[in-house]
XYZ file of C-alpha atoms in Angstrom:
629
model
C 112.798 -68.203 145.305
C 115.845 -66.073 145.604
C 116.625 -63.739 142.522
C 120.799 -63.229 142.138
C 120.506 -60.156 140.261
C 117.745 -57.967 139.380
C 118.163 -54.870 136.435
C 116.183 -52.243 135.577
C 116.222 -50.734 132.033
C 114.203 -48.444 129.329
C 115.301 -51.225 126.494
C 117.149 -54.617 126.291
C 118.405 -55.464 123.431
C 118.921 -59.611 122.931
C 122.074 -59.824 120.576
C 125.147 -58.574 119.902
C 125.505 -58.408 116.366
C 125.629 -55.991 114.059
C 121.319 -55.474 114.373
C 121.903 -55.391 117.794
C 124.798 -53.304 118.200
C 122.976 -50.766 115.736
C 119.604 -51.174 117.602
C 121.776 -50.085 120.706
C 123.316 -46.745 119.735
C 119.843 -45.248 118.509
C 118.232 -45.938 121.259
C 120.848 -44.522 123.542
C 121.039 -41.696 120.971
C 117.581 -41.070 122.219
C 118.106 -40.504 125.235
C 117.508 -44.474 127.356
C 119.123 -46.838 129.211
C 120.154 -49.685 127.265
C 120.622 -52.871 128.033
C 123.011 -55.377 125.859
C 122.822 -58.853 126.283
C 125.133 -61.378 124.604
C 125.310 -65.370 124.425
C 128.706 -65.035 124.200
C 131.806 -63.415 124.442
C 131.168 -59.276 123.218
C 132.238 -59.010 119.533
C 131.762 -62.800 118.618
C 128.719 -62.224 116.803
C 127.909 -64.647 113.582
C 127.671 -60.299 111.757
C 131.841 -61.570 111.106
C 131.013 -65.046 109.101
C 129.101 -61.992 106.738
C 132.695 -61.823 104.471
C 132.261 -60.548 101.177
C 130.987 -56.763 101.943
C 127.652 -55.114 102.628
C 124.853 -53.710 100.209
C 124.070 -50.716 99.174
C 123.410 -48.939 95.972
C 126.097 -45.560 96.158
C 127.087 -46.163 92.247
C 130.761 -45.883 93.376
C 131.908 -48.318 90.426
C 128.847 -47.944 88.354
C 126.903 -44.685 88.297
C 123.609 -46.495 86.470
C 123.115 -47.918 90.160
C 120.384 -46.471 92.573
C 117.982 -47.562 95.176
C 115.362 -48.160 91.970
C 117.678 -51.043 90.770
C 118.768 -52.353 93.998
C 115.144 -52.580 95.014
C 114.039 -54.614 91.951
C 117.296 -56.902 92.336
C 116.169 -57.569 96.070
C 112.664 -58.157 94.635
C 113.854 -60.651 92.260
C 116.085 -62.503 94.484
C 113.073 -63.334 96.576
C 110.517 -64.165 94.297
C 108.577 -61.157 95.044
C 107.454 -63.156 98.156
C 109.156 -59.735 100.060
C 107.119 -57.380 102.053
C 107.723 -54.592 99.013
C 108.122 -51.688 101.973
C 111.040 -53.215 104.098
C 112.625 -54.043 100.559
C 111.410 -50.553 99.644
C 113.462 -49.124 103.049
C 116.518 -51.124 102.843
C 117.467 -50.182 99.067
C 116.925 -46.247 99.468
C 118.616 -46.336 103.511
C 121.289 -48.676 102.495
C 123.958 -45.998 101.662
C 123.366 -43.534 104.791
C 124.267 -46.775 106.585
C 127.418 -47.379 104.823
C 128.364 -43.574 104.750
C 127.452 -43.636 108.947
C 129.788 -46.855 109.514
C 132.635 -44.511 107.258
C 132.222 -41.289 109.749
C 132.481 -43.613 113.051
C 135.691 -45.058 111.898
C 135.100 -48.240 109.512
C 137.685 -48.643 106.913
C 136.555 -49.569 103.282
C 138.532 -50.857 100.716
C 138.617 -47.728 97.907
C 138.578 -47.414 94.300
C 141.513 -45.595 92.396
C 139.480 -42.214 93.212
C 139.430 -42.763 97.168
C 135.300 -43.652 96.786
C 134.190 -46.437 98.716
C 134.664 -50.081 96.307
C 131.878 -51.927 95.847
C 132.006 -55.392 93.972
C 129.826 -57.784 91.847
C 128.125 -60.509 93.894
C 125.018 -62.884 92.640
C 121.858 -61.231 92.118
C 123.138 -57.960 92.075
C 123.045 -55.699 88.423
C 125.885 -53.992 89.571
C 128.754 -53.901 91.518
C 127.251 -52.660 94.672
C 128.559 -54.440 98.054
C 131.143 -52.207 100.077
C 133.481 -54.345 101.158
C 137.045 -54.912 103.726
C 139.086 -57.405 101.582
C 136.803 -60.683 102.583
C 136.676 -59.282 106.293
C 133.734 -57.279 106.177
C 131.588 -58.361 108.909
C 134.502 -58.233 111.093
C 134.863 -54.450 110.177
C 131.319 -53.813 111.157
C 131.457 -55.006 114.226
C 134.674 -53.377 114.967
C 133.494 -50.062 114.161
C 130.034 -51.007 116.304
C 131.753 -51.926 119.736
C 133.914 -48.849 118.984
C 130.773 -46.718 118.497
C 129.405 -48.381 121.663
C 132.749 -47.401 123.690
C 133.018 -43.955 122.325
C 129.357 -43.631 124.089
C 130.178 -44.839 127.216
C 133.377 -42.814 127.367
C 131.504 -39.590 126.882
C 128.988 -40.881 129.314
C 131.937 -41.830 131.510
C 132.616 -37.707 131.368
C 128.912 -36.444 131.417
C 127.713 -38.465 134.442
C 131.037 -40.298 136.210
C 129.823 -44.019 135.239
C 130.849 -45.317 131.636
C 128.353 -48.138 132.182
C 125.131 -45.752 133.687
C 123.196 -45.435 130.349
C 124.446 -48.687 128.005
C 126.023 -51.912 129.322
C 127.225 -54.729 128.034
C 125.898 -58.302 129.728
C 128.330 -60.908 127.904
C 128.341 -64.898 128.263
C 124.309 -64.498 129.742
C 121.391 -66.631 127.825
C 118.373 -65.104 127.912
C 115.371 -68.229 128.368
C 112.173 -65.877 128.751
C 110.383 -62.568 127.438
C 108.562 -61.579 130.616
C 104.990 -60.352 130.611
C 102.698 -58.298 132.342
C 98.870 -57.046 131.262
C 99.794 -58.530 127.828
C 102.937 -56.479 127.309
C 106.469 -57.059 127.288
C 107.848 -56.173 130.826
C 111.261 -57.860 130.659
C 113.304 -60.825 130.561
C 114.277 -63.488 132.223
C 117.853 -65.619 132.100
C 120.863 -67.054 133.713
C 124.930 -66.586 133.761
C 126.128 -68.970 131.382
C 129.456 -69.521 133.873
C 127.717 -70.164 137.026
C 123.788 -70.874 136.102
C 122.972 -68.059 138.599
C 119.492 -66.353 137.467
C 119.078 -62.827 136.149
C 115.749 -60.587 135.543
C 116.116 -57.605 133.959
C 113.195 -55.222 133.880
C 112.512 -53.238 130.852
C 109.152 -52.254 128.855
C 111.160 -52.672 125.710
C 112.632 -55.637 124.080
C 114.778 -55.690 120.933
C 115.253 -59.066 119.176
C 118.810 -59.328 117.433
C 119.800 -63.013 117.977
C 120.507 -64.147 114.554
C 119.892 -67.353 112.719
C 118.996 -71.090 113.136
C 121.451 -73.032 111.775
C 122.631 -75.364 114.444
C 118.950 -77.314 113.951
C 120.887 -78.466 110.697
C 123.664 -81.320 110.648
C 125.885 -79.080 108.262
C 125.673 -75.314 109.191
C 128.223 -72.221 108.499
C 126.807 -71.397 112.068
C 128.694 -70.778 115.077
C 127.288 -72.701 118.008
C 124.950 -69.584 119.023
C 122.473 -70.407 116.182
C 120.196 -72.335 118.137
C 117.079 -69.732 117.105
C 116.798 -68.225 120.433
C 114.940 -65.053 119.608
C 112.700 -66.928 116.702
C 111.830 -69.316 119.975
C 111.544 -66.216 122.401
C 109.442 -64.262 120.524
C 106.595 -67.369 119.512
C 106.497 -68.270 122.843
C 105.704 -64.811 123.780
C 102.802 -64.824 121.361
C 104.852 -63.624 118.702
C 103.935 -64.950 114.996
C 106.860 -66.527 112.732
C 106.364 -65.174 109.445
C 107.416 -67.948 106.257
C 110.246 -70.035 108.310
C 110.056 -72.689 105.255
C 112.672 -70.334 103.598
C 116.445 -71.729 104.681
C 118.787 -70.579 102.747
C 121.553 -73.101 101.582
C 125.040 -71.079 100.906
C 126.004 -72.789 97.835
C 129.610 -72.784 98.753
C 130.441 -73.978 102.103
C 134.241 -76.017 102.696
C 133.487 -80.285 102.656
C 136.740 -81.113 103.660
C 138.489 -81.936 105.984
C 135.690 -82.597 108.489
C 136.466 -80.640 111.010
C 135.777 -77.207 109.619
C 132.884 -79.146 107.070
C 130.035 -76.326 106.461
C 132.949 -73.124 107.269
C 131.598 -70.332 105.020
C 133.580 -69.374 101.173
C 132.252 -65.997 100.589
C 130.848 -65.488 97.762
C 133.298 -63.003 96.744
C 135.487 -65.499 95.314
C 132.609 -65.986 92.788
C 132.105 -62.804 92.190
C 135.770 -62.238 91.552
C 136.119 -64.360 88.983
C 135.875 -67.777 90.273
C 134.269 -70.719 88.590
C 132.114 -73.713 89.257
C 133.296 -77.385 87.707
C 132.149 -81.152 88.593
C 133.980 -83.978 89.106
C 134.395 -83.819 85.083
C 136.146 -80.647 85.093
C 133.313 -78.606 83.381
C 131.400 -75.505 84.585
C 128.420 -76.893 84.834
C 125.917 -73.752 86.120
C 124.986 -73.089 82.090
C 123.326 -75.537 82.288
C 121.194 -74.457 85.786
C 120.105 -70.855 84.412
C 116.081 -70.630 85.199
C 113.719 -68.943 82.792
C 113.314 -66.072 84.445
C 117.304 -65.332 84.565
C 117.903 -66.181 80.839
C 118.002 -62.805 79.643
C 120.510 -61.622 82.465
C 123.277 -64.278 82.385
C 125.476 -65.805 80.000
C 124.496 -68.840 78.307
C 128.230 -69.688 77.358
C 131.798 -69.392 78.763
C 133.443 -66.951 76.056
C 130.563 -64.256 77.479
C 130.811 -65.048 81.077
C 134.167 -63.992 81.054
C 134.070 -61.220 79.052
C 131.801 -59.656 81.303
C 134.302 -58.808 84.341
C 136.122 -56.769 81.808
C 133.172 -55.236 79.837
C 129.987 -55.474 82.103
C 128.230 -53.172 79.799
C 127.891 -55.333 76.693
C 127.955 -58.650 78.090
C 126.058 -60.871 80.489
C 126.965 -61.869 83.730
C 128.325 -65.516 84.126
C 125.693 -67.988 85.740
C 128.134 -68.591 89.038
C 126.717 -65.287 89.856
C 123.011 -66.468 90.180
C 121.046 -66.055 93.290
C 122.346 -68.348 95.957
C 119.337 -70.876 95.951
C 119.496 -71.320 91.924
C 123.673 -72.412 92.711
C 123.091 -74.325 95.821
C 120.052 -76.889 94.237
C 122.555 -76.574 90.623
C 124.938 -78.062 93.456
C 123.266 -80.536 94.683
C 121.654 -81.761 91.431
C 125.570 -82.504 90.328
C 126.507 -84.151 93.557
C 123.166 -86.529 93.256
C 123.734 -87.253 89.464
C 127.578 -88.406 90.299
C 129.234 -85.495 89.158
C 130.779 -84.513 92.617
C 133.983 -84.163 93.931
C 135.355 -86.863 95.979
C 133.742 -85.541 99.310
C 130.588 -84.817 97.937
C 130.319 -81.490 96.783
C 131.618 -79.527 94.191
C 134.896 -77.524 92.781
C 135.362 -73.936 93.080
C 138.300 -72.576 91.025
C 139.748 -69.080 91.706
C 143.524 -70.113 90.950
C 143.396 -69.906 87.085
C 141.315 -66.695 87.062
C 143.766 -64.054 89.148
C 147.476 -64.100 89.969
C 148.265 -65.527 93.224
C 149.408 -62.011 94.987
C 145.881 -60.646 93.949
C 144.150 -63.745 95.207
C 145.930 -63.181 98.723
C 144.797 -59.283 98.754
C 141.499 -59.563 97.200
C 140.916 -62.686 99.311
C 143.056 -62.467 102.190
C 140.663 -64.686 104.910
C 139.918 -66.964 102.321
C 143.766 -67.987 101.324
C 144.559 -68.353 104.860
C 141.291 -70.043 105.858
C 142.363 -73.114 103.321
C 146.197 -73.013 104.047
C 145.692 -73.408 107.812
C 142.389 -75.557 108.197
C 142.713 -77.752 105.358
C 146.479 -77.559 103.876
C 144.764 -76.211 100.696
C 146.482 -73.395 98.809
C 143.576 -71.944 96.746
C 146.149 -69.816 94.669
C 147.561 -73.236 93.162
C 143.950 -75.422 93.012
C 140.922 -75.442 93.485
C 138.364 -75.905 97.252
C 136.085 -78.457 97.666
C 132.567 -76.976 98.227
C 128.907 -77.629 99.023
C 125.860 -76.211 100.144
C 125.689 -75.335 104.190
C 122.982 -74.144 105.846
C 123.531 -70.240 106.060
C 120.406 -68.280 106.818
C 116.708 -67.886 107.481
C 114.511 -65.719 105.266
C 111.768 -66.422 107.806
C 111.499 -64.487 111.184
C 109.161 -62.601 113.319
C 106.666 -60.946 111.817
C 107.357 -57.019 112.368
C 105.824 -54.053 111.060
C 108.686 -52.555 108.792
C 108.660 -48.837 109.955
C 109.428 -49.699 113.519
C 110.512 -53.046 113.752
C 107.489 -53.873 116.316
C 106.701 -57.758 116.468
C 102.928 -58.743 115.480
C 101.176 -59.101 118.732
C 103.297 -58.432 121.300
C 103.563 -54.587 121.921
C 107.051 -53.663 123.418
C 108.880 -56.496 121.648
C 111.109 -55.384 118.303
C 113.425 -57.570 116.467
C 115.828 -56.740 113.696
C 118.187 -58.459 111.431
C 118.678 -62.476 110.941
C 115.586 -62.938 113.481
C 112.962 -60.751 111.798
C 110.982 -61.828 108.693
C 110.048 -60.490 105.543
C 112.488 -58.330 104.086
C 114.496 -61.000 101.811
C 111.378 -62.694 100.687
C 111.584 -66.375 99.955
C 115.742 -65.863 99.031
C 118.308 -63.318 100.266
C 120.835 -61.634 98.124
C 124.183 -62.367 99.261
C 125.311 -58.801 100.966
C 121.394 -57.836 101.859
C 122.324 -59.383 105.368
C 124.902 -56.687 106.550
C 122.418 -53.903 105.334
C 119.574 -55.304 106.472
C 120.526 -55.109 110.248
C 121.904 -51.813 109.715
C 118.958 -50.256 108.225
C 116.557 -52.627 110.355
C 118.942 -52.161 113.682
C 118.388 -48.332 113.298
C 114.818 -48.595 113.248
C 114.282 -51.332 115.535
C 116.440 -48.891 118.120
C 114.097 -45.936 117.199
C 111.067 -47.747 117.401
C 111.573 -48.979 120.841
C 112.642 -45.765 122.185
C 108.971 -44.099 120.378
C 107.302 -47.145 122.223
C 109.294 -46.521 125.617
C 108.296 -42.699 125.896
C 104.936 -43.310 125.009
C 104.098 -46.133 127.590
C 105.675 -46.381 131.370
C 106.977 -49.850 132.354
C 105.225 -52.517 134.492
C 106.439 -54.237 137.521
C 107.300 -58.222 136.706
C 105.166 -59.830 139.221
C 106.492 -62.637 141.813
C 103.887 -65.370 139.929
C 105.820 -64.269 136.679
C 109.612 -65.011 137.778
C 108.399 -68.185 140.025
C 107.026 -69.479 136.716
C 109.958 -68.320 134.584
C 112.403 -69.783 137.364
C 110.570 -73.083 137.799
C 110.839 -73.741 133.714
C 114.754 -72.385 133.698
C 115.476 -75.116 136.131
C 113.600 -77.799 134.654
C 116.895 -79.581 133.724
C 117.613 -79.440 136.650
C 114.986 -80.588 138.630
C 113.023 -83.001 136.657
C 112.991 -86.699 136.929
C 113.480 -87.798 133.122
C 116.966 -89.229 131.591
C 117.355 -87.769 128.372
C 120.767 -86.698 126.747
C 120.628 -83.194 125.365
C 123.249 -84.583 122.987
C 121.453 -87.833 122.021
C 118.644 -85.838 121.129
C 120.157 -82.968 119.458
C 122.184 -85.381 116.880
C 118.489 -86.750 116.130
C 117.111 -83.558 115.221
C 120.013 -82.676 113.210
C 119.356 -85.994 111.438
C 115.658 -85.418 111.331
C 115.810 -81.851 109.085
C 119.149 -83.439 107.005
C 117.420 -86.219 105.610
C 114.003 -84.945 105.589
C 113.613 -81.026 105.809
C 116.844 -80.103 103.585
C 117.352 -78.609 100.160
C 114.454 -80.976 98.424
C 111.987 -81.364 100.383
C 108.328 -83.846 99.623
C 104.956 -84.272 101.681
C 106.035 -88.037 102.539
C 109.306 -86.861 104.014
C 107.595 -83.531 105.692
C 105.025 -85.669 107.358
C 108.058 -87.871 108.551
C 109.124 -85.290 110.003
C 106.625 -84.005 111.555
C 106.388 -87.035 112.920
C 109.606 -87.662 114.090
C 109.784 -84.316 115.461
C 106.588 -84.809 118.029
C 108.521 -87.644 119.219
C 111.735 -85.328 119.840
C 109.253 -83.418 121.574
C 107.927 -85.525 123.798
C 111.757 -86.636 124.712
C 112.820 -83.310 124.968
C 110.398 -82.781 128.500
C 112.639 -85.902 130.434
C 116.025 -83.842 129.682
C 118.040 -84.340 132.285
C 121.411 -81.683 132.955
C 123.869 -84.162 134.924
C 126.499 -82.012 137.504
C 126.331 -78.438 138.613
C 125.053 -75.428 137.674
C 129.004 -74.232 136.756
C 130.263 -74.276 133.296
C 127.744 -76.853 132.649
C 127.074 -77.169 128.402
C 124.434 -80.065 128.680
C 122.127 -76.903 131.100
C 122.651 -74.773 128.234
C 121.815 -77.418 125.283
C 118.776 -78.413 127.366
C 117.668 -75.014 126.271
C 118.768 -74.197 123.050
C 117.372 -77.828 122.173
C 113.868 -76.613 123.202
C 113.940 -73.926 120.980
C 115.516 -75.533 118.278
C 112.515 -78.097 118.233
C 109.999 -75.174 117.458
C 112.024 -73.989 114.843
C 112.111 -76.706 113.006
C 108.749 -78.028 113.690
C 107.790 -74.072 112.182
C 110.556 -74.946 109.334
C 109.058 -78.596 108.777
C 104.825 -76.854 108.725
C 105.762 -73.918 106.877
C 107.026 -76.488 103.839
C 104.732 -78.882 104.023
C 102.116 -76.291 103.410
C 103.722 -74.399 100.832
C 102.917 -76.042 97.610
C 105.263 -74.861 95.294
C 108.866 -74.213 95.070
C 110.074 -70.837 95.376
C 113.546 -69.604 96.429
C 115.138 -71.732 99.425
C 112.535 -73.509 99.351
C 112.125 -76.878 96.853
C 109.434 -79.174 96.602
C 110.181 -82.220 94.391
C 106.456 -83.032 94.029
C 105.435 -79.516 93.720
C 108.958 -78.263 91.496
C 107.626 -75.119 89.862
C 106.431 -71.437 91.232
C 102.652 -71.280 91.696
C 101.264 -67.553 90.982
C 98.775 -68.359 93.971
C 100.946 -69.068 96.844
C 103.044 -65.715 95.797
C 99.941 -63.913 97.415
C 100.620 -65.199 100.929
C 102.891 -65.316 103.723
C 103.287 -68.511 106.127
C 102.698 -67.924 109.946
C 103.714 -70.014 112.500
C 102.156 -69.509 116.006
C 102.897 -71.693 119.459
C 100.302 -72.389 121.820
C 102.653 -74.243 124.365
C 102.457 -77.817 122.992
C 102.131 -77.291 119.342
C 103.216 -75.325 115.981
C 99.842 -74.279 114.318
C 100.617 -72.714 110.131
C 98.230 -70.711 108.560
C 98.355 -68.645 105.194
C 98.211 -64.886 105.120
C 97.537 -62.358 102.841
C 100.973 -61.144 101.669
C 100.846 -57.147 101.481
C 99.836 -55.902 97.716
C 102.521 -53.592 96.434
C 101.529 -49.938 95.570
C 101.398 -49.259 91.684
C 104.699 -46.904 91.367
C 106.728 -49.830 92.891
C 105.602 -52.175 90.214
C 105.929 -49.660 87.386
C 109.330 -50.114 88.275
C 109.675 -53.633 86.205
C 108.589 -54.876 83.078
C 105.265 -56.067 82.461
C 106.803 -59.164 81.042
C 108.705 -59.576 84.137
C 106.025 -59.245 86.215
C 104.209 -62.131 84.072
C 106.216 -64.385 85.551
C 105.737 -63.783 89.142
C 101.958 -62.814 89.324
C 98.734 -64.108 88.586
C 96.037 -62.981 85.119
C 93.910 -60.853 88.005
C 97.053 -58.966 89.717
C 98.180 -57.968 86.232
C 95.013 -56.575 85.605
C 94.731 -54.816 88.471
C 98.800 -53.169 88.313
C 97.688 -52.527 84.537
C 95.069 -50.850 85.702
C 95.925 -48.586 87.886
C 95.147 -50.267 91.235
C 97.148 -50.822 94.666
């Protein structure tokens, strides 16, 4: 076996997002060699489809805000299925984030004072998310491959090579976490142009691939989502921590069907726009759950008032948490109420002036004009719910971003689990892999001075060679396509927004088969520019994800969040005390329950008791009331 390229490293970081990006310049910062390795092109990361701004609680607009609110809004918004310290870390690191992307050269919209805006978006008490017009993603990761370039330029200076402490390894898919002694000891993967192989050696490994959404027919996902580091990371005795969780955007574009499933940030909602069926009425009053009665209005006249007076009225019901408006969605669409592509309408054009809609909205407006010859100042877009995001991930301990089980490996952002509980805000994402990115980085770098690399052995690449090539050099016939389309049928129809045992098990079902299909893939031509080599792979990972996906649900007996069990349709107090995890033992997803991570007294005393009634069970109320952890 002959390797093409071999690299040597202190940390490689998988990604090249805004997590990964982030994870990048701390642990340069520290002092390492940093690999980054990117699917695709260097700045195309799915951090830019994040449009409406980025959380974080700096009270610019409303000075009640702090981390104390932001926290119990985060808390909320998952069904206090979180782990309570990453939520705990993200609300009261959030601004220093924000603040750090201002110093290295990110450009916020401001308020009439010159602070930082921030505006309203669902599930948030105030207006809190920092935002770039709709472009905010974008901004991050402008300012983050700036920040990445300003290193290597003053490396460039120090030590005569702008690439000798952090390079960039774009268009490479990585297909292996190598292992040695039971630690991570590199990776293993191939140029996506030419199919020629590529170890890198590193004792670190930082997870930052994103999301999952291409294992669903209708996705907001670019076509990187394929759940690469989820797969990685399992296979590398990693543990998936509640992948049942898929979040739904509520408001994706349905027509024309070419751009079907493009992302409409929620922005538009939370800048006045409104939700109406196929009978011109806004139908979400009638979607507002218990819990949320008390915090949203209950009729139009108030919902209005409210982005004028915030402080005596309650917000309008378009403004829920994304899972409450995607199933209110759906439950229209299903009961004939949709619009004539089946979704929904979402009207922005009689709430602002068109010159503020194009300024305020600027992507949006010229997303419609140009991809679907819609001018959202004049009507109103055709929306549904898209698969967006993953609450689940890989179970990581939240100080320092180290994976469960496998010491050296880290993961941060879309890929890691636990911080957004069982629903994400909308604008947690973009924090989240800054605050997560930045300790992921300093984790590794702790890890990396405190253990010395081992050697990948010859058995190790043979083996990770021999399964790269399997495409390649096996004798079955299967289309990569073919069996792609099927899978994307399989979770549609069976593992989507409702979800019940019968059609679980079907799944299941269907999904072994998949499986057993997936082995005889065949990659016909070359190794050069060759897509069908690179679906064979993504398809193998996106058949554990969704095998995870379709476990996690059936098992969960409840509905909480993203996820929505006809048979079982209300929150169970019981299965709030435990987390799902998904291992891989080569040929099968096992899913067990764990204990989810009791919250320490000071954080509850935080909400109501009455609150707290609805989330938790007679025995943990007696024990918060009484003083315990």
């Amino acid at each position: 076996m002959s390797i093409v390229e071999k690299h040597k490293y202190d940390v490689v970081v998988i990604g090249a997002g805004g997590a990964g990006l982030r994870a990048a310049v701390e642990a340069r910062e520290a002092g390492l060699r940093v690999a980054i390795i990117c699917k695709s092109l260097f700045g195309k990361a799915h951090t830019v489809m994040a449009e409406g701004g980025v959380s974080a609680s700096m009270g610019n607009v409303n000075s009640d805000d702090n981390w104390m609110v932001h926290f119990r809004d985060t808390m909320r918004g998952g069904k206090f299925l979180n782990h309570w310290r990453m939520a705990e870390l993200h609300a009261k690191e959030s601004p220093d984030r924000v603040w750090e992307l201002e110093t290295w050269g990110a450009l916020f919209d401001r308020t009439a004072e010159g602070k930082i805006s921030q505006r309203n978006f669902g599930g948030h008490q105030f207006p809190r998310l920092a935002h770039v017009g709709d472009r905010t993603g974008l901004e991050l990761i402008r300012t983050m491959q700036q920040r990445i370039v300003a290193m290597q330029q003053k490396d460039a200076r120090d030590h005569g090579d702008a690439e000798s402490f952090i390079k960039v390894f774009a268009e490479l898919t990585v297909t292996e976490i190598l292992k040695e002694s039971g630690k991570v000891a590199g990776t293993y993967g191939y140029w996506r142009e030419n199919g020629n192989e590529v170890v890198f050696e590193a004792p670190a490994v930082i997870l930052a691939t994103g999301g999952i959404g291409k294992s669903f027919k209708v996705t907001s996902n670019s076509w990187e989502g394929t759940g690469d580091g989820h797969a990685l990371a399992v296979k590398a005795g990693g543990r998936l921590k509640d992948m049942e969780f898929v979040q739904f955007h509520p408001t994706g574009m349905i027509w024309p069907p070419s751009v079907r499933g493009l992302l409409v940030t929620e922005s538009v909602r939370g800048d006045g726009g409104v939700l109406t069926n196929s009978e011109g009425k806004r139908f979400m009053f009638n979607y507002i759950p218990a819990v949320f009665k008390e915090m949203y209005a209950d009729n139009e006249a108030e919902g209005d008032r409210w982005y004028n007076d915030q402080a005596n009225n309650r917000r309008p019901p378009e403004l829920l948490p994304r899972d409450e408006v995607a199933r209110a969605i759906n439950s229209e669409v299903k009961a004939g109420r949709g619009s004539p592509h089946g979704g929904v309408f979402l009207d922005v054009s009689k709430r602002m002036p068109a010159d503020v809609i194009k300024k305020k909205l600027p992507s949006m407006w010229h997303q419609f004009k140009e991809l679907a010859d819609v001018d959202i100042t004049l009507t109103a877009m055709e929306v549904g719910p898209t698969c967006h995001y993953v609450m689940g991930g890989i179970e990581v301990e939240p100080d320092t971003a180290a994976a469960a089980g496998v010491p050296g490996l880290f993961a941060a952002g879309e890929v890691a689990g636990g911080m957004h509980g069982s629903n994400r805000l909308g604008g947690n994402s973009l924090s989240d892999l800054l605050v997560f990115g930045r300790r992921a980085g300093a984790g590794a770098a702790e890890y990396v001075k405190g253990n010395t690399g081992v050697s990948v052995s010859d058995a190790t690449l043979k083996g990770a060679s021999e399964r790269l090539n399997a495409p390649f050099t096996g004798n079955g016939d299967e289309n990569p396509y073919t069996l792609h389309a099927a899978l994307q049928e399989v979770t549609n129809d069976l593992v989507g927004i409702i979800r019940t045992r019968t059609e679980l098990e079907e799944a299941i079902v269907k999904l072994a088969e998949l499986r057993a299909r997936a082995t005889k893939v065949k990659a016909a031509g070359g190794r050069e520019f060759n897509p069908g080599f690179h679906l064979a792979h993504d398809l193998d990972n996106m058949l554990i994800v969704s095998e995870c996906i379709a476990r996690s649900a059936l098992q969960r007996e409840e509905s909480r969040g993203g996820h929505t069990r006809d048979d079982f349709p209300k929150m169970d107090a019981k299965w709030r005390q435990v987390n799902s995890i998904s291992t891989w033992d080569g040929t099968k997803v096992t899913v067990v329950t764990q204990k989810l991570p009791s919250m320490p007294k000071e954080l509850f005393d935080l909400f109501d008791p009455h609150e707290l009634e609805k989330y938790l069970t007679p025995e943990e109320m007696s024990a918060v009331e009484g003083g315990t952890k």
